[in-house]
Amino acid sequence: MAPTEGRPADRAARVTAREVAALAGVSVGTVSNVVNRPDKVAPETLRRVREASERLGWTLHQGAQLLRGGRSAAIGAVVAQLNPHTIELLDVVERALDESGFVLQVATSAYRPDREMKRVELFEQQRVRGIIISPTQDYEAHLPRLRQLDIPLVMLGGASNGLCSVVGDGVTGGRLAAAHLIENGHRRIAVVGGAAPSDQVQARVSGVRLALTPDATLQVLPTTDYGISAGLTVAEHLARCRPDERPTGVVAINDSIAIGVQRGFRAAGISVPGDVAVIGYDDGELARIAPVPLTTVRVSSADLGHQAARLLLEEIACADSGVPHVHRQLRLQPELVVRESTLP
C-alpha cells in the first residue's frame, strides 16, 4: 500500500503518539486507550483520534508497536495492601503515567514475599513495560531475580544499589513521633502494628527506639491486619490493662490503625489525648477528618508517587533509546504534623 500522499513512508514511521494526540486535541493516554482499549473511549473521541491518525499516516497497528516496542502499554504495581495511603499514592502514579500513555495495573501481596514475586512474574509474562513494587521486609532474597528482569523497575519503600528506588526516611519518621511523645512527658510508649514484615515499618520502630530516654519503656504490639479494625482490637486489649501499666503514648504504623486505636479507647471511656496520646503515620485524609484530629508523620504521597513515576519513565526512555541508565535511590524526609490527638 502506498504511503499517504505528501507524507513519505519514513516520515510516517517517525510520527509519535504525542503528535497524534496534539492533532486530535486529546492526551497521549487517550491515544494509548484507542490503541489498546478502544471500548473504553467515547465514540466522538475515538473518531477524532482515528481521523488524526489517518491524516498523519499513523496506523493503529503501527501505533501499538511504536507506543511500547511491541509490549503492552501497561505498568504493573505490586503493593502490600490497598489502604488510604497507598490509594492516594497510586492515584498520583496513575495520573503521571497516563500523561505518557501508560495504563496502571495494581496487584497486592498481603505482605507475603512469595505472593509478591508471583505478582511480579505474572506482570513479566504479560510483558508490561515497567513495574513499581512496594516490597515486603524479606525482599532481599528476591533482589537477584528482580535485577535480572528485562523490565524497568522502581522500588517504592525499599532500597537497592542495583535498582531505582524511592523511600521515605522511616527512621527519622519514627524518631520524630517518639520524640514528640517524650517531650510531652510520656514514658510508657507502644508501637501498634510494629511487627509488620516491612522494611519501612521496621525502620520506623528503630526510629522510635532511638528517641527513647533511659526511663522510657516500649511495647511493640502486632496486629492481624493494618486497617481500622486492627487498631480497635489493640485498644480493646490495652483498655483492660491496669492504668499504671497501660501505655500513655501510642505510635501506629499508619493512620488507619491510629484511628482504630483512638476509637477503641474512646469507646472504653479512655480519653484521647487526656489519658493516651495517639500518633499515626502517612497524613492521609483520615488523619484530618478523625473525631480527634490525628497527629501524624507526613511523608507526602504526592512526592512519593511523583518521584516513583518519574524514575520509572526515565528508565523506560533510556531502554527505548538505548542510552545507558544510572540507577538512583531517593530518600524523602518526613515531617511531624501536630494535631489534637497528642495535645498535653
Short mmCIF file of C-alpha atoms in Angstrom, two decimals:
data_model
loop_
_atom_site.label_atom_id
_atom_site.label_comp_id
_atom_site.label_asym_id
_atom_site.label_seq_id
_atom_site.Cartn_x
_atom_site.Cartn_y
_atom_site.Cartn_z
CA MET A 1 0.00 0.00 0.00
CA ALA A 2 1.41 3.38 -0.97
CA PRO A 3 2.22 5.81 1.82
CA THR A 4 -0.17 8.70 2.46
CA GLU A 5 0.21 11.42 -0.16
CA GLY A 6 2.58 14.14 0.94
CA ARG A 7 3.99 12.02 3.79
CA PRO A 8 6.84 9.66 2.88
CA ALA A 9 6.86 6.23 4.48
CA ASP A 10 9.92 7.00 6.60
CA ARG A 11 8.24 10.15 7.98
CA ALA A 12 5.11 8.17 8.84
CA ALA A 13 7.24 5.73 10.77
CA ARG A 14 8.60 8.61 12.83
CA VAL A 15 5.18 10.01 13.79
CA THR A 16 4.64 9.74 17.53
CA ALA A 17 1.57 9.21 19.66
CA ARG A 18 2.14 12.71 21.06
CA GLU A 19 1.72 14.22 17.57
CA VAL A 20 -1.50 12.27 17.06
CA ALA A 21 -2.74 13.40 20.48
CA ALA A 22 -1.95 17.05 19.73
CA LEU A 23 -3.79 16.97 16.39
CA ALA A 24 -6.80 15.23 17.94
CA GLY A 25 -6.84 17.51 20.96
CA VAL A 26 -6.53 14.68 23.49
CA SER A 27 -3.92 13.29 25.89
CA VAL A 28 -1.31 10.70 24.97
CA GLY A 29 -3.08 8.39 27.41
CA THR A 30 -6.25 8.65 25.34
CA VAL A 31 -4.33 7.71 22.19
CA SER A 32 -2.97 4.71 24.08
CA ASN A 33 -6.50 3.73 25.05
CA VAL A 34 -7.63 3.97 21.42
CA VAL A 35 -4.82 1.57 20.50
CA ASN A 36 -5.19 -0.83 23.41
CA ARG A 37 -8.70 -0.38 24.82
CA PRO A 38 -10.95 1.28 22.23
CA ASP A 39 -14.05 0.04 24.06
CA LYS A 40 -13.17 2.44 26.90
CA VAL A 41 -13.10 5.51 24.63
CA ALA A 42 -16.10 7.71 23.81
CA PRO A 43 -17.23 7.39 20.15
CA GLU A 44 -16.58 11.05 19.35
CA THR A 45 -13.07 10.89 20.85
CA LEU A 46 -12.42 7.64 19.00
CA ARG A 47 -13.40 9.31 15.73
CA ARG A 48 -11.09 12.31 16.32
CA VAL A 49 -8.09 10.14 17.16
CA ARG A 50 -8.65 7.89 14.14
CA GLU A 51 -9.00 10.90 11.83
CA ALA A 52 -5.79 12.41 13.22
CA SER A 53 -4.03 9.06 12.76
CA GLU A 54 -5.11 8.88 9.12
CA ARG A 55 -4.03 12.46 8.40
CA LEU A 56 -0.57 11.77 9.85
CA GLY A 57 -0.23 8.35 8.23
CA TRP A 58 -0.04 6.66 11.61
CA THR A 59 -1.94 3.36 11.66
CA LEU A 60 -3.31 1.94 14.88
CA HIS A 61 -1.38 -1.30 14.34
CA GLN A 62 1.80 0.72 13.89
CA GLY A 63 0.87 2.71 16.97
CA ALA A 64 0.57 -0.38 19.10
CA GLN A 65 4.12 -1.26 18.13
CA LEU A 66 5.56 2.23 18.37
CA LEU A 67 3.90 3.05 21.66
CA ARG A 68 5.80 0.36 23.51
CA GLY A 69 8.06 -1.50 21.10
CA GLY A 70 5.71 -4.47 20.82
CA ARG A 71 4.96 -4.64 24.53
CA SER A 72 1.72 -3.67 26.20
CA ALA A 73 1.18 -0.11 27.35
CA ALA A 74 0.67 -1.38 30.91
CA ILE A 75 2.70 -0.63 34.01
CA GLY A 76 2.41 -3.13 36.87
CA ALA A 77 2.35 -2.08 40.52
CA VAL A 78 2.69 -4.51 43.43
CA VAL A 79 1.80 -3.17 46.89
CA ALA A 80 1.38 -4.90 50.23
CA GLN A 81 -2.24 -3.81 50.62
CA LEU A 82 -4.70 -1.19 49.46
CA ASN A 83 -5.24 1.39 52.19
CA PRO A 84 -5.94 5.14 52.07
CA HIS A 85 -2.23 5.98 51.83
CA THR A 86 -1.41 3.54 49.02
CA ILE A 87 -4.58 4.52 47.14
CA GLU A 88 -3.55 8.19 47.28
CA LEU A 89 -0.05 7.27 46.18
CA LEU A 90 -1.20 5.06 43.30
CA ASP A 91 -3.57 7.78 42.14
CA VAL A 92 -0.59 10.13 41.75
CA VAL A 93 1.39 7.42 39.92
CA GLU A 94 -1.53 6.64 37.61
CA ARG A 95 -2.04 10.28 36.62
CA ALA A 96 1.67 10.70 35.87
CA LEU A 97 1.79 7.52 33.79
CA ASP A 98 -1.41 8.37 31.94
CA GLU A 99 0.18 11.57 30.66
CA SER A 100 2.82 9.38 28.99
CA GLY A 101 0.34 6.91 27.52
CA PHE A 102 0.58 4.12 30.08
CA VAL A 103 -2.13 2.24 31.95
CA LEU A 104 -1.54 1.21 35.57
CA GLN A 105 -2.41 -2.31 36.76
CA VAL A 106 -2.30 -2.99 40.52
CA ALA A 107 -1.79 -6.23 42.45
CA THR A 108 -1.41 -6.84 46.19
CA SER A 109 0.99 -9.11 48.09
CA ALA A 110 -0.65 -9.15 51.55
CA TYR A 111 2.89 -8.75 52.97
CA ARG A 112 3.85 -12.19 51.61
CA PRO A 113 7.19 -12.38 49.73
CA ASP A 114 6.11 -15.47 47.76
CA ARG A 115 2.93 -13.80 46.58
CA GLU A 116 4.87 -10.64 45.80
CA MET A 117 7.19 -12.47 43.42
CA LYS A 118 4.30 -14.35 41.81
CA ARG A 119 2.70 -11.00 41.01
CA VAL A 120 5.97 -9.69 39.57
CA GLU A 121 6.41 -12.81 37.43
CA LEU A 122 2.82 -12.53 36.20
CA PHE A 123 3.47 -8.96 35.11
CA GLU A 124 6.64 -10.17 33.39
CA GLN A 125 4.62 -12.78 31.46
CA GLN A 126 2.16 -10.06 30.44
CA ARG A 127 5.11 -8.06 29.04
CA VAL A 128 4.29 -4.92 30.97
CA ARG A 129 6.57 -2.01 30.15
CA GLY A 130 7.63 -1.36 33.72
CA ILE A 131 6.99 -2.35 37.33
CA ILE A 132 6.69 -0.39 40.57
CA ILE A 133 6.99 -2.61 43.64
CA SER A 134 6.49 -1.81 47.33
CA PRO A 135 8.44 -4.73 48.77
CA THR A 136 7.98 -6.81 51.91
CA GLN A 137 10.65 -6.99 54.59
CA ASP A 138 12.18 -10.15 53.11
CA TYR A 139 12.64 -8.76 49.62
CA GLU A 140 16.45 -9.04 49.76
CA ALA A 141 16.20 -12.74 48.88
CA HIS A 142 14.47 -11.77 45.63
CA LEU A 143 16.83 -8.96 44.62
CA PRO A 144 18.91 -11.12 42.23
CA ARG A 145 15.72 -12.12 40.42
CA LEU A 146 14.44 -8.54 40.29
CA ARG A 147 17.75 -7.31 38.87
CA GLN A 148 17.59 -9.96 36.14
CA LEU A 149 14.22 -8.78 34.86
CA ASP A 150 14.38 -7.27 31.41
CA ILE A 151 11.84 -4.70 32.57
CA PRO A 152 12.41 -1.23 34.05
CA LEU A 153 11.62 -1.45 37.77
CA VAL A 154 11.39 1.01 40.66
CA MET A 155 11.21 0.01 44.31
CA LEU A 156 8.88 2.07 46.47
CA GLY A 157 9.73 1.77 50.14
CA GLY A 158 12.79 -0.45 49.70
CA ALA A 159 16.31 0.29 48.52
CA SER A 160 18.93 -1.49 46.44
CA ASN A 161 22.03 -0.23 44.66
CA GLY A 162 21.11 -2.27 41.59
CA LEU A 163 17.64 -0.77 41.17
CA CYS A 164 15.96 2.62 41.25
CA SER A 165 14.13 3.31 44.50
CA VAL A 166 12.11 5.94 46.34
CA VAL A 167 11.74 5.64 50.09
CA GLY A 168 10.57 7.77 52.98
CA ASP A 169 13.08 8.02 55.81
CA GLY A 170 11.34 5.71 58.27
CA VAL A 171 13.98 6.02 60.99
CA THR A 172 13.58 9.80 61.05
CA GLY A 173 9.80 9.45 61.00
CA GLY A 174 9.74 7.08 63.97
CA ARG A 175 12.17 9.27 65.88
CA LEU A 176 10.04 12.38 65.27
CA ALA A 177 6.94 10.62 66.60
CA ALA A 178 8.58 9.23 69.73
CA ALA A 179 10.47 12.44 70.49
CA HIS A 180 7.17 14.34 70.44
CA LEU A 181 5.70 11.93 72.99
CA ILE A 182 8.80 12.08 75.19
CA GLU A 183 8.77 15.89 75.11
CA ASN A 184 5.15 15.81 76.30
CA GLY A 185 6.07 13.67 79.30
CA HIS A 186 5.14 10.19 78.07
CA ARG A 187 7.33 7.31 79.21
CA ARG A 188 5.17 4.24 78.54
CA ILE A 189 5.06 4.03 74.75
CA ALA A 190 3.67 1.43 72.35
CA VAL A 191 4.09 0.93 68.62
CA VAL A 192 0.91 -0.65 67.23
CA GLY A 193 1.44 -2.75 64.11
CA GLY A 194 5.18 -2.67 64.66
CA ALA A 195 5.66 -6.35 63.88
CA ALA A 196 4.64 -5.95 60.22
CA PRO A 197 7.15 -7.64 57.85
CA SER A 198 8.07 -4.44 56.06
CA ASP A 199 11.42 -2.65 55.96
CA GLN A 200 9.65 0.68 56.25
CA VAL A 201 7.76 -0.40 59.37
CA GLN A 202 10.89 -1.79 61.00
CA ALA A 203 12.74 1.43 60.20
CA ARG A 204 10.00 3.38 62.00
CA VAL A 205 10.27 1.10 65.04
CA SER A 206 14.05 1.63 65.05
CA GLY A 207 13.49 5.38 64.97
CA VAL A 208 11.13 5.17 67.93
CA ARG A 209 13.75 3.26 69.92
CA LEU A 210 16.39 5.87 69.15
CA ALA A 211 14.25 8.64 70.66
CA LEU A 212 13.51 6.88 73.95
CA THR A 213 15.03 8.14 77.18
CA PRO A 214 16.54 5.65 79.68
CA ASP A 215 13.41 5.81 81.86
CA ALA A 216 11.04 5.07 78.96
CA THR A 217 9.57 1.67 78.10
CA LEU A 218 8.42 0.38 74.73
CA GLN A 219 5.89 -2.25 73.68
CA VAL A 220 5.79 -3.40 70.05
CA LEU A 221 2.28 -4.72 69.51
CA PRO A 222 1.41 -6.90 66.50
CA THR A 223 -1.84 -6.65 64.57
CA THR A 224 -3.66 -9.18 62.42
CA ASP A 225 -4.11 -6.63 59.64
CA TYR A 226 -3.41 -2.97 59.04
CA GLY A 227 -6.82 -1.31 58.99
CA ILE A 228 -9.10 0.46 61.48
CA SER A 229 -10.40 -2.83 62.91
CA ALA A 230 -6.86 -3.83 63.90
CA GLY A 231 -6.47 -0.64 65.91
CA LEU A 232 -9.83 -1.22 67.60
CA THR A 233 -8.76 -4.71 68.67
CA VAL A 234 -5.49 -3.49 70.17
CA ALA A 235 -7.21 -0.63 72.00
CA GLU A 236 -9.75 -3.04 73.49
CA HIS A 237 -6.86 -5.15 74.79
CA LEU A 238 -5.00 -2.16 76.23
CA ALA A 239 -8.16 -0.80 77.83
CA ARG A 240 -8.27 -3.92 80.03
CA CYS A 241 -4.77 -3.24 81.37
CA ARG A 242 -4.24 -1.52 84.70
CA PRO A 243 -3.95 2.26 84.20
CA ASP A 244 -0.43 2.27 85.64
CA GLU A 245 0.64 -0.38 83.10
CA ARG A 246 -1.18 0.97 80.07
CA PRO A 247 0.87 2.96 77.52
CA THR A 248 0.20 6.69 77.66
CA GLY A 249 1.64 7.28 74.19
CA VAL A 250 0.87 5.23 71.07
CA VAL A 251 2.58 5.35 67.68
CA ALA A 252 0.65 3.47 64.99
CA ILE A 253 2.35 2.39 61.78
CA ASN A 254 -0.37 4.02 59.69
CA ASP A 255 -3.28 6.41 60.09
CA SER A 256 -5.94 3.70 59.75
CA ILE A 257 -4.63 1.77 62.75
CA ALA A 258 -4.28 5.02 64.71
CA ILE A 259 -7.93 5.91 64.03
CA GLY A 260 -8.96 2.46 65.25
CA VAL A 261 -6.89 2.85 68.42
CA GLN A 262 -8.43 6.25 69.03
CA ARG A 263 -11.98 4.93 68.58
CA GLY A 264 -11.35 1.88 70.75
CA PHE A 265 -10.02 3.94 73.64
CA ARG A 266 -12.86 6.44 73.44
CA ALA A 267 -15.43 3.62 73.41
CA ALA A 268 -13.84 2.27 76.62
CA GLY A 269 -14.04 5.67 78.31
CA ILE A 270 -10.32 6.38 77.91
CA SER A 271 -9.68 9.94 76.80
CA VAL A 272 -7.60 10.80 73.74
CA PRO A 273 -5.44 12.79 74.31
CA GLY A 274 -6.24 13.18 78.04
CA ASP A 275 -5.27 9.63 79.05
CA VAL A 276 -3.46 8.40 75.94
CA ALA A 277 -1.80 10.35 73.13
CA VAL A 278 -2.05 8.76 69.68
CA ILE A 279 0.15 9.35 66.62
CA GLY A 280 -0.42 7.97 63.13
CA TYR A 281 1.74 7.74 60.04
CA ASP A 282 1.14 8.96 56.44
CA ASP A 283 -1.11 12.04 56.97
CA GLY A 284 -3.87 10.89 54.66
CA GLU A 285 -7.37 12.31 54.63
CA LEU A 286 -8.38 10.11 57.59
CA ALA A 287 -5.95 11.96 59.84
CA ARG A 288 -7.54 15.30 59.09
CA ILE A 289 -11.19 14.26 59.50
CA ALA A 290 -10.82 11.98 62.55
CA PRO A 291 -13.12 12.70 65.54
CA VAL A 292 -9.98 13.85 67.33
CA PRO A 293 -7.76 15.21 64.52
CA LEU A 294 -4.71 12.99 64.38
CA THR A 295 -1.11 13.94 64.97
CA THR A 296 0.79 12.02 62.31
CA VAL A 297 4.07 11.69 60.46
CA ARG A 298 3.72 13.01 56.93
CA VAL A 299 5.57 11.53 54.00
CA SER A 300 3.91 13.14 51.03
CA SER A 301 2.02 10.60 48.91
CA ALA A 302 2.23 13.07 46.06
CA ASP A 303 6.02 13.28 46.31
CA LEU A 304 6.47 9.51 46.63
CA GLY A 305 4.18 8.79 43.70
CA HIS A 306 5.59 11.55 41.51
CA GLN A 307 9.20 10.52 42.09
CA ALA A 308 8.48 6.82 41.55
CA ALA A 309 6.71 7.54 38.26
CA ARG A 310 9.47 9.92 37.15
CA LEU A 311 12.23 7.38 37.83
CA LEU A 312 10.33 4.66 36.00
CA LEU A 313 9.60 6.83 32.97
CA GLU A 314 13.26 7.88 32.81
CA GLU A 315 14.36 4.24 32.86
CA ILE A 316 11.83 3.32 30.17
CA ALA A 317 13.03 6.22 27.99
CA CYS A 318 16.63 5.04 28.35
CA ALA A 319 15.65 1.48 27.47
CA ASP A 320 13.75 2.65 24.39
CA SER A 321 16.59 4.85 23.15
CA GLY A 322 19.46 2.52 24.04
CA VAL A 323 21.01 5.09 26.39
CA PRO A 324 22.72 3.59 29.47
CA HIS A 325 20.65 4.09 32.62
CA VAL A 326 22.12 5.00 36.01
CA HIS A 327 20.02 3.72 38.90
CA ARG A 328 19.18 6.27 41.58
CA GLN A 329 17.99 5.94 45.17
CA LEU A 330 15.87 8.81 46.50
CA ARG A 331 15.16 9.23 50.23
CA LEU A 332 12.36 11.64 51.15
CA GLN A 333 12.31 13.35 54.54
CA PRO A 334 9.17 13.17 56.73
CA GLU A 335 7.70 15.82 58.99
CA LEU A 336 5.54 15.66 62.10
CA VAL A 337 2.09 17.24 61.79
CA VAL A 338 0.80 18.02 65.29
CA ARG A 339 -2.96 17.95 65.85
CA GLU A 340 -5.30 17.44 68.79
CA SER A 341 -4.63 13.73 69.44
CA THR A 342 -1.38 14.49 71.28
CA LEU A 343 -2.11 17.85 72.90
CA PRO A 344 -0.85 17.94 76.53
#
